[in-house]
Short mmCIF file of N, CA and C in Angstrom, two decimals:
data_model
loop_
_atom_site.label_atom_id
_atom_site.label_comp_id
_atom_site.label_asym_id
_atom_site.label_seq_id
_atom_site.Cartn_x
_atom_site.Cartn_y
_atom_site.Cartn_z
N ARG A 203 -76.86 -10.01 -18.79
CA ARG A 203 -75.64 -9.26 -19.00
C ARG A 203 -75.09 -9.55 -20.38
N ILE A 204 -74.48 -8.52 -20.93
CA ILE A 204 -73.73 -8.69 -22.16
C ILE A 204 -72.50 -7.80 -22.03
N GLY A 205 -71.36 -8.35 -22.41
CA GLY A 205 -70.14 -7.57 -22.22
C GLY A 205 -69.03 -7.96 -23.15
N ALA A 206 -67.90 -7.30 -22.92
CA ALA A 206 -66.73 -7.54 -23.75
C ALA A 206 -65.48 -7.39 -22.89
N HIS A 207 -64.46 -8.17 -23.23
CA HIS A 207 -63.17 -8.04 -22.56
C HIS A 207 -62.50 -6.78 -23.08
N VAL A 208 -62.04 -5.93 -22.15
CA VAL A 208 -61.36 -4.70 -22.52
C VAL A 208 -59.85 -4.80 -22.28
N SER A 209 -59.44 -5.88 -21.62
CA SER A 209 -58.02 -6.18 -21.41
C SER A 209 -57.91 -7.67 -21.11
N ASP A 210 -56.71 -8.14 -20.85
CA ASP A 210 -56.53 -9.56 -20.52
C ASP A 210 -57.29 -9.95 -19.26
N ARG A 211 -57.43 -9.02 -18.32
CA ARG A 211 -58.06 -9.32 -17.04
C ARG A 211 -59.34 -8.53 -16.77
N GLY A 212 -59.72 -7.63 -17.67
CA GLY A 212 -60.89 -6.78 -17.42
C GLY A 212 -62.04 -7.04 -18.36
N ARG A 213 -63.25 -6.86 -17.85
CA ARG A 213 -64.46 -7.06 -18.64
C ARG A 213 -65.45 -5.95 -18.31
N LEU A 214 -65.94 -5.26 -19.32
CA LEU A 214 -66.95 -4.23 -19.19
C LEU A 214 -68.27 -4.81 -19.68
N TYR A 215 -69.37 -4.55 -18.97
CA TYR A 215 -70.63 -5.16 -19.37
C TYR A 215 -71.82 -4.23 -19.11
N ALA A 216 -72.90 -4.48 -19.82
CA ALA A 216 -74.19 -3.83 -19.60
C ALA A 216 -75.11 -4.85 -18.95
N ALA A 217 -75.95 -4.38 -18.06
CA ALA A 217 -76.87 -5.27 -17.34
C ALA A 217 -78.28 -4.70 -17.41
N GLY A 218 -79.24 -5.57 -17.36
CA GLY A 218 -80.63 -5.15 -17.34
C GLY A 218 -81.49 -6.24 -16.76
N GLY A 219 -82.65 -5.86 -16.28
CA GLY A 219 -83.52 -6.87 -15.72
C GLY A 219 -84.73 -6.26 -15.05
N TYR A 220 -85.30 -7.01 -14.15
CA TYR A 220 -86.52 -6.63 -13.46
C TYR A 220 -86.34 -6.97 -12.00
N ALA A 221 -86.58 -6.00 -11.11
CA ALA A 221 -86.41 -6.22 -9.67
C ALA A 221 -87.79 -6.42 -9.03
N PHE A 222 -87.90 -7.47 -8.23
CA PHE A 222 -89.13 -7.79 -7.53
C PHE A 222 -88.95 -7.48 -6.06
N GLY A 223 -90.00 -6.99 -5.40
CA GLY A 223 -89.90 -6.69 -3.98
C GLY A 223 -91.26 -6.71 -3.31
N ASP A 224 -91.29 -6.24 -2.07
CA ASP A 224 -92.54 -6.18 -1.31
C ASP A 224 -93.49 -5.12 -1.87
N GLY A 225 -92.92 -4.06 -2.45
CA GLY A 225 -93.74 -2.99 -3.01
C GLY A 225 -93.81 -3.11 -4.51
N GLU A 226 -93.36 -2.06 -5.17
CA GLU A 226 -93.42 -1.98 -6.62
C GLU A 226 -92.32 -2.84 -7.26
N ASP A 227 -92.63 -3.50 -8.35
CA ASP A 227 -91.65 -4.23 -9.15
C ASP A 227 -91.21 -3.31 -10.29
N VAL A 228 -89.89 -3.19 -10.50
CA VAL A 228 -89.39 -2.19 -11.45
C VAL A 228 -88.32 -2.76 -12.36
N PRO A 229 -88.24 -2.26 -13.60
CA PRO A 229 -87.14 -2.64 -14.49
C PRO A 229 -85.90 -1.81 -14.16
N TYR A 230 -84.73 -2.34 -14.53
CA TYR A 230 -83.50 -1.59 -14.31
C TYR A 230 -82.53 -1.80 -15.47
N LEU A 231 -81.64 -0.83 -15.64
CA LEU A 231 -80.53 -0.91 -16.58
C LEU A 231 -79.27 -0.47 -15.85
N GLY A 232 -78.13 -0.99 -16.27
CA GLY A 232 -76.90 -0.59 -15.61
C GLY A 232 -75.68 -1.03 -16.40
N ALA A 233 -74.54 -0.81 -15.77
CA ALA A 233 -73.27 -1.18 -16.37
C ALA A 233 -72.30 -1.54 -15.26
N GLY A 234 -71.29 -2.33 -15.61
CA GLY A 234 -70.32 -2.73 -14.60
C GLY A 234 -68.98 -3.08 -15.20
N TYR A 235 -68.04 -3.31 -14.29
CA TYR A 235 -66.69 -3.69 -14.68
C TYR A 235 -66.19 -4.75 -13.71
N SER A 236 -65.59 -5.81 -14.23
CA SER A 236 -64.96 -6.86 -13.42
C SER A 236 -63.49 -6.95 -13.81
N HIS A 237 -62.65 -7.11 -12.80
CA HIS A 237 -61.21 -7.21 -13.04
C HIS A 237 -60.65 -8.41 -12.28
N ARG A 238 -60.04 -9.34 -13.02
CA ARG A 238 -59.43 -10.52 -12.40
C ARG A 238 -58.12 -10.12 -11.75
N VAL A 239 -58.01 -10.32 -10.45
CA VAL A 239 -56.77 -10.05 -9.72
C VAL A 239 -55.84 -11.25 -9.85
N THR A 240 -56.40 -12.44 -9.65
CA THR A 240 -55.68 -13.70 -9.85
C THR A 240 -56.62 -14.61 -10.63
N ASP A 241 -56.22 -15.85 -10.87
CA ASP A 241 -57.10 -16.78 -11.57
C ASP A 241 -58.36 -17.11 -10.77
N SER A 242 -58.33 -16.93 -9.45
CA SER A 242 -59.49 -17.29 -8.64
C SER A 242 -60.14 -16.10 -7.92
N VAL A 243 -59.57 -14.91 -7.98
CA VAL A 243 -60.12 -13.74 -7.27
C VAL A 243 -60.37 -12.61 -8.28
N TYR A 244 -61.53 -11.97 -8.16
CA TYR A 244 -61.82 -10.82 -9.02
C TYR A 244 -62.49 -9.71 -8.21
N LEU A 245 -62.33 -8.49 -8.68
CA LEU A 245 -63.00 -7.32 -8.11
C LEU A 245 -64.07 -6.88 -9.09
N THR A 246 -65.17 -6.37 -8.58
CA THR A 246 -66.26 -5.97 -9.47
C THR A 246 -66.95 -4.72 -8.93
N THR A 247 -67.45 -3.91 -9.83
CA THR A 247 -68.28 -2.76 -9.47
C THR A 247 -69.40 -2.66 -10.49
N GLU A 248 -70.57 -2.22 -10.02
CA GLU A 248 -71.73 -2.15 -10.91
C GLU A 248 -72.62 -0.98 -10.51
N TYR A 249 -73.18 -0.32 -11.50
CA TYR A 249 -74.15 0.76 -11.32
C TYR A 249 -75.48 0.29 -11.91
N ARG A 250 -76.58 0.57 -11.20
CA ARG A 250 -77.92 0.25 -11.71
C ARG A 250 -78.85 1.44 -11.53
N HIS A 251 -79.69 1.67 -12.53
CA HIS A 251 -80.73 2.70 -12.44
C HIS A 251 -82.08 1.98 -12.52
N PHE A 252 -82.90 2.15 -11.47
CA PHE A 252 -84.21 1.51 -11.39
C PHE A 252 -85.28 2.52 -11.82
N PHE A 253 -86.13 2.12 -12.75
CA PHE A 253 -87.16 2.98 -13.31
C PHE A 253 -88.49 2.73 -12.60
N SER A 254 -88.80 3.58 -11.63
CA SER A 254 -90.02 3.44 -10.85
C SER A 254 -91.06 4.45 -11.31
N ASP A 255 -92.33 4.14 -11.07
CA ASP A 255 -93.40 5.09 -11.37
C ASP A 255 -93.42 6.25 -10.37
N PHE A 256 -92.86 6.03 -9.17
CA PHE A 256 -92.91 7.05 -8.12
C PHE A 256 -91.61 7.85 -8.03
N VAL A 257 -90.49 7.17 -7.87
CA VAL A 257 -89.19 7.84 -7.78
C VAL A 257 -88.13 6.90 -8.35
N ASP A 258 -87.31 7.41 -9.24
CA ASP A 258 -86.22 6.60 -9.79
C ASP A 258 -85.13 6.45 -8.74
N VAL A 259 -84.46 5.31 -8.75
CA VAL A 259 -83.43 5.01 -7.75
C VAL A 259 -82.15 4.62 -8.46
N ASN A 260 -81.02 5.10 -7.94
CA ASN A 260 -79.70 4.73 -8.43
C ASN A 260 -79.01 3.90 -7.37
N ALA A 261 -78.29 2.88 -7.78
CA ALA A 261 -77.57 2.03 -6.84
C ALA A 261 -76.21 1.66 -7.42
N ALA A 262 -75.22 1.58 -6.54
CA ALA A 262 -73.88 1.18 -6.94
C ALA A 262 -73.39 0.11 -5.97
N THR A 263 -72.70 -0.88 -6.50
CA THR A 263 -72.13 -1.94 -5.66
C THR A 263 -70.66 -2.12 -5.99
N VAL A 264 -69.93 -2.56 -4.99
CA VAL A 264 -68.52 -2.92 -5.13
C VAL A 264 -68.35 -4.26 -4.45
N GLY A 265 -67.59 -5.18 -5.05
CA GLY A 265 -67.46 -6.48 -4.44
C GLY A 265 -66.19 -7.21 -4.79
N VAL A 266 -65.97 -8.28 -4.06
CA VAL A 266 -64.86 -9.20 -4.29
C VAL A 266 -65.49 -10.56 -4.54
N GLY A 267 -65.05 -11.25 -5.59
CA GLY A 267 -65.58 -12.56 -5.91
C GLY A 267 -64.49 -13.60 -5.99
N PHE A 268 -64.90 -14.85 -5.84
CA PHE A 268 -63.97 -15.98 -5.88
C PHE A 268 -64.49 -17.01 -6.86
N ASN A 269 -63.64 -17.48 -7.75
CA ASN A 269 -63.97 -18.58 -8.66
C ASN A 269 -63.41 -19.87 -8.08
N PHE A 270 -64.21 -20.93 -8.13
CA PHE A 270 -63.77 -22.22 -7.60
C PHE A 270 -63.36 -23.14 -8.71
#
């Protein structure tokens, strides 16, 4: 991941990598946003596009995270 703070509590980032599985292993690219609600709680969303030889796949996630 590589990103930048877009506000005091928000961070926009680009993501990339390689996904391994039982079938085909594929590279992916995506982007996401994290927003700190409090010093220990944040909300996050991310989009990923997987580049497959057979069919490309899009995935989106939404989550809540906790910093200790």
